[in-house]
mmCIF file of C-alpha atoms in Angstrom:
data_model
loop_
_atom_site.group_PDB
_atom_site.id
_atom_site.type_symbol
_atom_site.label_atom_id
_atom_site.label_comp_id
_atom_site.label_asym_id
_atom_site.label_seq_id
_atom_site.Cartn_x
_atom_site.Cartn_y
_atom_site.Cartn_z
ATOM 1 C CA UNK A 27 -50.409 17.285 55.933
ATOM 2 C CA UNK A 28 -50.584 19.742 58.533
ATOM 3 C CA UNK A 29 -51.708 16.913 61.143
ATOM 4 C CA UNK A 30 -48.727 14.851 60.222
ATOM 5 C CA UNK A 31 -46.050 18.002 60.115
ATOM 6 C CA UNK A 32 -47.203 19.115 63.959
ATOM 7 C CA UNK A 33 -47.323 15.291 65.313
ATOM 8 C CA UNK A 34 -43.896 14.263 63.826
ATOM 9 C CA UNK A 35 -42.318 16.971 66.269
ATOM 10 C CA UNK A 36 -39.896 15.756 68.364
ATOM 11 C CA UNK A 37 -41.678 17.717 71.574
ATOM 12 C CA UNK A 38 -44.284 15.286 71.259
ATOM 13 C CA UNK A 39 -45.020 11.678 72.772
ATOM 14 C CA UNK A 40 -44.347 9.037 69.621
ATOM 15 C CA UNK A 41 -47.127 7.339 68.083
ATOM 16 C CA UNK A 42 -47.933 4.306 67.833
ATOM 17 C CA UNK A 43 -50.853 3.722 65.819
ATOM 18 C CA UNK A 44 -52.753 5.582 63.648
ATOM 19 C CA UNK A 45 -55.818 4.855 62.164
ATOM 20 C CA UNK A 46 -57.503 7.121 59.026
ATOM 21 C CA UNK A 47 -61.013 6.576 57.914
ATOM 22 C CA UNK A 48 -61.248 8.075 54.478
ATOM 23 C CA UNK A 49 -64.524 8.172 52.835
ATOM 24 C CA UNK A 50 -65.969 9.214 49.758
ATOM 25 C CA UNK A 51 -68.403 12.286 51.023
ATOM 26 C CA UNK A 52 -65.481 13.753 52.372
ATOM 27 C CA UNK A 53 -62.980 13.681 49.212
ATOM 28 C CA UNK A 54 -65.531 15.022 47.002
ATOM 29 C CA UNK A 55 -66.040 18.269 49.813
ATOM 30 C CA UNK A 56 -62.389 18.701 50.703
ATOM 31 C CA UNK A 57 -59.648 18.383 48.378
ATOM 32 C CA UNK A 58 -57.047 15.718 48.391
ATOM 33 C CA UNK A 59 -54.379 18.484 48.245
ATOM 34 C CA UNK A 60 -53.922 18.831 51.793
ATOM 35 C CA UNK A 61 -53.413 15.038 52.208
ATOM 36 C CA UNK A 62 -49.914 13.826 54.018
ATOM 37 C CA UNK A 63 -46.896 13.838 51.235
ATOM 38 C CA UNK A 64 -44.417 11.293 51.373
ATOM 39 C CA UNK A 65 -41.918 13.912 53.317
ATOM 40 C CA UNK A 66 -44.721 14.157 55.846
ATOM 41 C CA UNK A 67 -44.602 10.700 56.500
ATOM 42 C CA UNK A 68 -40.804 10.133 56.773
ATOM 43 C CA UNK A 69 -40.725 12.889 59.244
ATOM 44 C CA UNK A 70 -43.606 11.341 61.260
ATOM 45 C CA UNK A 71 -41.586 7.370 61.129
ATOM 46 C CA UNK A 72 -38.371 9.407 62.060
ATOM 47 C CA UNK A 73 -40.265 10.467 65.420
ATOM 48 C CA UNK A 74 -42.508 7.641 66.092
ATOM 49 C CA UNK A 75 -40.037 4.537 64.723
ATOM 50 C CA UNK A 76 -42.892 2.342 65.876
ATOM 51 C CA UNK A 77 -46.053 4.092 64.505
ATOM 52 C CA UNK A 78 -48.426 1.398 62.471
ATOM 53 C CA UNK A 79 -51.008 2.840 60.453
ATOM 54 C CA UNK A 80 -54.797 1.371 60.414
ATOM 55 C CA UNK A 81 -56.813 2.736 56.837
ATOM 56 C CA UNK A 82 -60.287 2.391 56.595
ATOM 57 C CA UNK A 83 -61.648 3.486 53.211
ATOM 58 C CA UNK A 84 -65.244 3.877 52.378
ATOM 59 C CA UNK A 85 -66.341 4.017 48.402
ATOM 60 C CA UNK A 86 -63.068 5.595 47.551
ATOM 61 C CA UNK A 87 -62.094 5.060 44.284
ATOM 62 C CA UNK A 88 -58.746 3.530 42.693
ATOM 63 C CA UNK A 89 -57.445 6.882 41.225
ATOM 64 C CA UNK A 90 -57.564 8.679 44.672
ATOM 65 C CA UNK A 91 -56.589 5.975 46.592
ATOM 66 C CA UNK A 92 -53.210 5.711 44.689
ATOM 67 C CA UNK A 93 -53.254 9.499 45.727
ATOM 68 C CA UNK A 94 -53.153 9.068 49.128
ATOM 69 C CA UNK A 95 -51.207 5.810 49.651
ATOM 70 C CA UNK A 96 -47.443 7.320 50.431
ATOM 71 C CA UNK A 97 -44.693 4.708 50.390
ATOM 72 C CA UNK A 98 -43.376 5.931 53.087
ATOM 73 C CA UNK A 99 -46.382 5.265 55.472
ATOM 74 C CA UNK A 100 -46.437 2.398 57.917
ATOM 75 C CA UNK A 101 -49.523 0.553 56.618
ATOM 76 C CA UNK A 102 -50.510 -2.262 58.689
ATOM 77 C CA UNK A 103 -54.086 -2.922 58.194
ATOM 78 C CA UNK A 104 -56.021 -1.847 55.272
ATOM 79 C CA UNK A 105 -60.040 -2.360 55.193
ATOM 80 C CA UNK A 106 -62.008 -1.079 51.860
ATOM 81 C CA UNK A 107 -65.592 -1.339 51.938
ATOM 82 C CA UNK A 108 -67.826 -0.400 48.874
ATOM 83 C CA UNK A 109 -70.940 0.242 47.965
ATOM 84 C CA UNK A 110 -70.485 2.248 44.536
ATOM 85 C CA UNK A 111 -66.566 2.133 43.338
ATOM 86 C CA UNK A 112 -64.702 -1.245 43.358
ATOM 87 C CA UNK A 113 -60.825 -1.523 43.671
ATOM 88 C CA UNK A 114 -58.576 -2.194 40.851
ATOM 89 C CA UNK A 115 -56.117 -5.018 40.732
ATOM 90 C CA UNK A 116 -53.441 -1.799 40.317
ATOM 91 C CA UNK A 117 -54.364 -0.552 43.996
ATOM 92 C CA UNK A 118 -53.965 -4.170 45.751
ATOM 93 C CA UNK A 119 -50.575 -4.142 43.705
ATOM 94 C CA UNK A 120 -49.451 -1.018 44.720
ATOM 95 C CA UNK A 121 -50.629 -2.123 48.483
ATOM 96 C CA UNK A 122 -48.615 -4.805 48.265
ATOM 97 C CA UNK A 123 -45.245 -3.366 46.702
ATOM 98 C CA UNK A 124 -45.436 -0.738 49.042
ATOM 99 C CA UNK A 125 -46.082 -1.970 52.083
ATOM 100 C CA UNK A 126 -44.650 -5.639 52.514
ATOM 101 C CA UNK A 127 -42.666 -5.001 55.796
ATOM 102 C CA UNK A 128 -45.719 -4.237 57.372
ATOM 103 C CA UNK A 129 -49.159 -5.169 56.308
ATOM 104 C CA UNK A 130 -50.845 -7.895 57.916
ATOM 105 C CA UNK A 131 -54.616 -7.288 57.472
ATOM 106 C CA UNK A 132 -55.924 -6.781 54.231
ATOM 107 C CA UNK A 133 -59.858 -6.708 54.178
ATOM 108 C CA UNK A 134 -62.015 -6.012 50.740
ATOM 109 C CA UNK A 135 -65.689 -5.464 50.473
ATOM 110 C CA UNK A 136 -67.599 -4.855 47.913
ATOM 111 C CA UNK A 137 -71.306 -4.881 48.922
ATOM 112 C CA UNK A 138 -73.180 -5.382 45.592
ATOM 113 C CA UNK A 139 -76.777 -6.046 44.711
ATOM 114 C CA UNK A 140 -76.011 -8.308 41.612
ATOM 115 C CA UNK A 141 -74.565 -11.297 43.289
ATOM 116 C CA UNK A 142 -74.012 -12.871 39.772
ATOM 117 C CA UNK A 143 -70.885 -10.525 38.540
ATOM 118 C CA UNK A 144 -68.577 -9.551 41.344
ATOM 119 C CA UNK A 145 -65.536 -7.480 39.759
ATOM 120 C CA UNK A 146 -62.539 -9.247 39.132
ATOM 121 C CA UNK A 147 -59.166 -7.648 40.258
ATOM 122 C CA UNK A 148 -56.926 -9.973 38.522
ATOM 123 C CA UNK A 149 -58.767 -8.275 34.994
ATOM 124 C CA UNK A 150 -57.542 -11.366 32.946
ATOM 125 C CA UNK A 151 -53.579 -11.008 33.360
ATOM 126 C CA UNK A 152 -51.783 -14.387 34.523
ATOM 127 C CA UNK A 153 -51.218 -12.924 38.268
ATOM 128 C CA UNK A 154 -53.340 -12.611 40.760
ATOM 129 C CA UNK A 155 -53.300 -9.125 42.742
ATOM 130 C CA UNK A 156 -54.402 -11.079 45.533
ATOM 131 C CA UNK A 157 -51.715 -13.832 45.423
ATOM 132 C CA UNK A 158 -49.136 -11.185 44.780
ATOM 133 C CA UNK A 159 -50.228 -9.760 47.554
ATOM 134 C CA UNK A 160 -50.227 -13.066 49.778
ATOM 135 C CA UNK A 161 -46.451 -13.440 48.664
ATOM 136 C CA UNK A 162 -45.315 -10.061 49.081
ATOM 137 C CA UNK A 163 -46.771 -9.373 52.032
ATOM 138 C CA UNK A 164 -44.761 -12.094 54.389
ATOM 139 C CA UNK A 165 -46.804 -10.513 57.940
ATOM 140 C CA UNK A 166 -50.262 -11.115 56.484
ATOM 141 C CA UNK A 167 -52.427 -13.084 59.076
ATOM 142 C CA UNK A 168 -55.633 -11.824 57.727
ATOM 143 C CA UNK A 169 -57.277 -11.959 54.063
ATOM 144 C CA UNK A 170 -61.217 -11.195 54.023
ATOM 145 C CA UNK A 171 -62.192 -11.199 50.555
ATOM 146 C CA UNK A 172 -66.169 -10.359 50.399
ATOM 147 C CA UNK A 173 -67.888 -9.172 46.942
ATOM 148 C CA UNK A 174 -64.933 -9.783 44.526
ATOM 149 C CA UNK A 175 -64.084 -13.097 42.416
ATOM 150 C CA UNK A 176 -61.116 -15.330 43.701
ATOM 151 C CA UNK A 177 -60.442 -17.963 41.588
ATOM 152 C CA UNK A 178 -60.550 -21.246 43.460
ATOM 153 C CA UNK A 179 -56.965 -21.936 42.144
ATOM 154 C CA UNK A 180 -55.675 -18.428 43.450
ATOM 155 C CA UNK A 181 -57.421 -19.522 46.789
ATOM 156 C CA UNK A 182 -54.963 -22.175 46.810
ATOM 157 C CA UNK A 183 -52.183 -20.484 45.854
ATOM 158 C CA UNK A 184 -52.558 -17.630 48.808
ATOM 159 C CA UNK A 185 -53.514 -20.969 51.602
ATOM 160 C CA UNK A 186 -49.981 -22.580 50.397
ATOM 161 C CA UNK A 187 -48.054 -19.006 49.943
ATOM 162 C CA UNK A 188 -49.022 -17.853 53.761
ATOM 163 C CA UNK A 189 -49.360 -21.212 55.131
ATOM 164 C CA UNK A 190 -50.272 -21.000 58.906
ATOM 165 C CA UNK A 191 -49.512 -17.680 58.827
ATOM 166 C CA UNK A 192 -52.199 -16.738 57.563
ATOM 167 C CA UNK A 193 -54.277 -16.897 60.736
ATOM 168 C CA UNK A 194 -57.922 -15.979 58.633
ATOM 169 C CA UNK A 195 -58.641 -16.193 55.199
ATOM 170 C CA UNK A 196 -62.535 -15.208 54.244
ATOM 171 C CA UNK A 197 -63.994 -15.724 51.471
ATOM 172 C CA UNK A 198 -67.734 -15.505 50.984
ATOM 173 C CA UNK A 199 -68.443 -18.655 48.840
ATOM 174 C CA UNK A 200 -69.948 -16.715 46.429
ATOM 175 C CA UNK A 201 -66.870 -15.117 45.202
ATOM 176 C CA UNK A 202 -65.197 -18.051 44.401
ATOM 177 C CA UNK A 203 -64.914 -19.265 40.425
ATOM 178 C CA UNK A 204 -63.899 -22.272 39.247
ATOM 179 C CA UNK A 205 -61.769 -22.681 35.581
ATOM 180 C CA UNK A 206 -63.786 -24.792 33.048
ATOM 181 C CA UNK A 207 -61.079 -27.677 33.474
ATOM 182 C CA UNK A 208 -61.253 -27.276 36.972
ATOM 183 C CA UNK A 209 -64.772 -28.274 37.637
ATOM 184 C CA UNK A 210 -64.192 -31.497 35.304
ATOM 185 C CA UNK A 211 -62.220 -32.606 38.012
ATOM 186 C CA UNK A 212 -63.911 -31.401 40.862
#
């Protein structure tokens, strides 16, 4: 918070980009307290109108990433990679409420040993974070999706929401699922 009160003077050179790394040794050492408010962050945008923020987050888990992501921050680029915690479906939603005039790479890893039961962020509701996310998020050009399930329908869905757009989309074949019905007519 301090960081973001002393760079948002107007005696300094605007930003442009930003990027955080946030990783789980260093929440559980230092306290999420001092983290940027959502005042911080309008005061920074009102200095630096063009500032884009870069996130890198490392085993952080849902509950303190909804914590730390302000609405009034810049996102463009989020990358979560995960060894221990997964993501929820309620952080990719909140991601892509929160940050549609800006986000354009969205990256999720989730580097587990059991290959057979990769978490699912949709958690049985009728939307998909991901596709929500894909048609919220009008900028995206990059989806990597590595270590979580995608339904191969959803993988459709996001393809025809972003169109060519969307200048990657990576899934790791693995992590794609196939409805019952769907694999009768494959």
């Amino acid at each position: 918070a301090e960081m973001a009160r002393v760079l948002a003077d107007s005696n300094h050179v605007p930003l442009h980009r930003l990027s955080l790394l946030i990783h789980s040794v260093s929440i559980m050492h230092k306290s999420l307290d001092n983290m940027p408010k959502d005042e911080n962050w309008q005061a920074l945008t009102r200095n630096s109108t063009n500032l884009r923020v870069y996130i890198m987050a490392f085993d952080v888990k849902s509950d303190d990433m909804l914590r730390i992501l302000k609405p009034s921050i810049p996102l463009e680029r989020i990358h979560f990679d995960s060894y221990v915690t997964c993501v929820s479906g309620a952080v990719v939603d909140l991601i892509s409420r929160q940050y549609d005039k800006f986000l354009t790479h969205f990256i999720l890893m989730n580097d587990v040993i059991d290959m057979s039961a990769f978490p699912d962020l949709s958690d049985n509701r009728n939307e998909d974070p991901l596709v929500l996310l894909a048609w919220r998020c009008t900028r995206l050009s990059l989806l990597a999706v590595h270590g979580y399930t995608v339904w191969a329908h959803n993988l459709i869905a996001i393809a025809r929401l972003r169109g060519s757009d969307l200048k990657v989309l990576e899934v790791t074949e693995e992590s794609i699922e196939f409805d019952q019905g769907e694999l009768a007519d494959q």
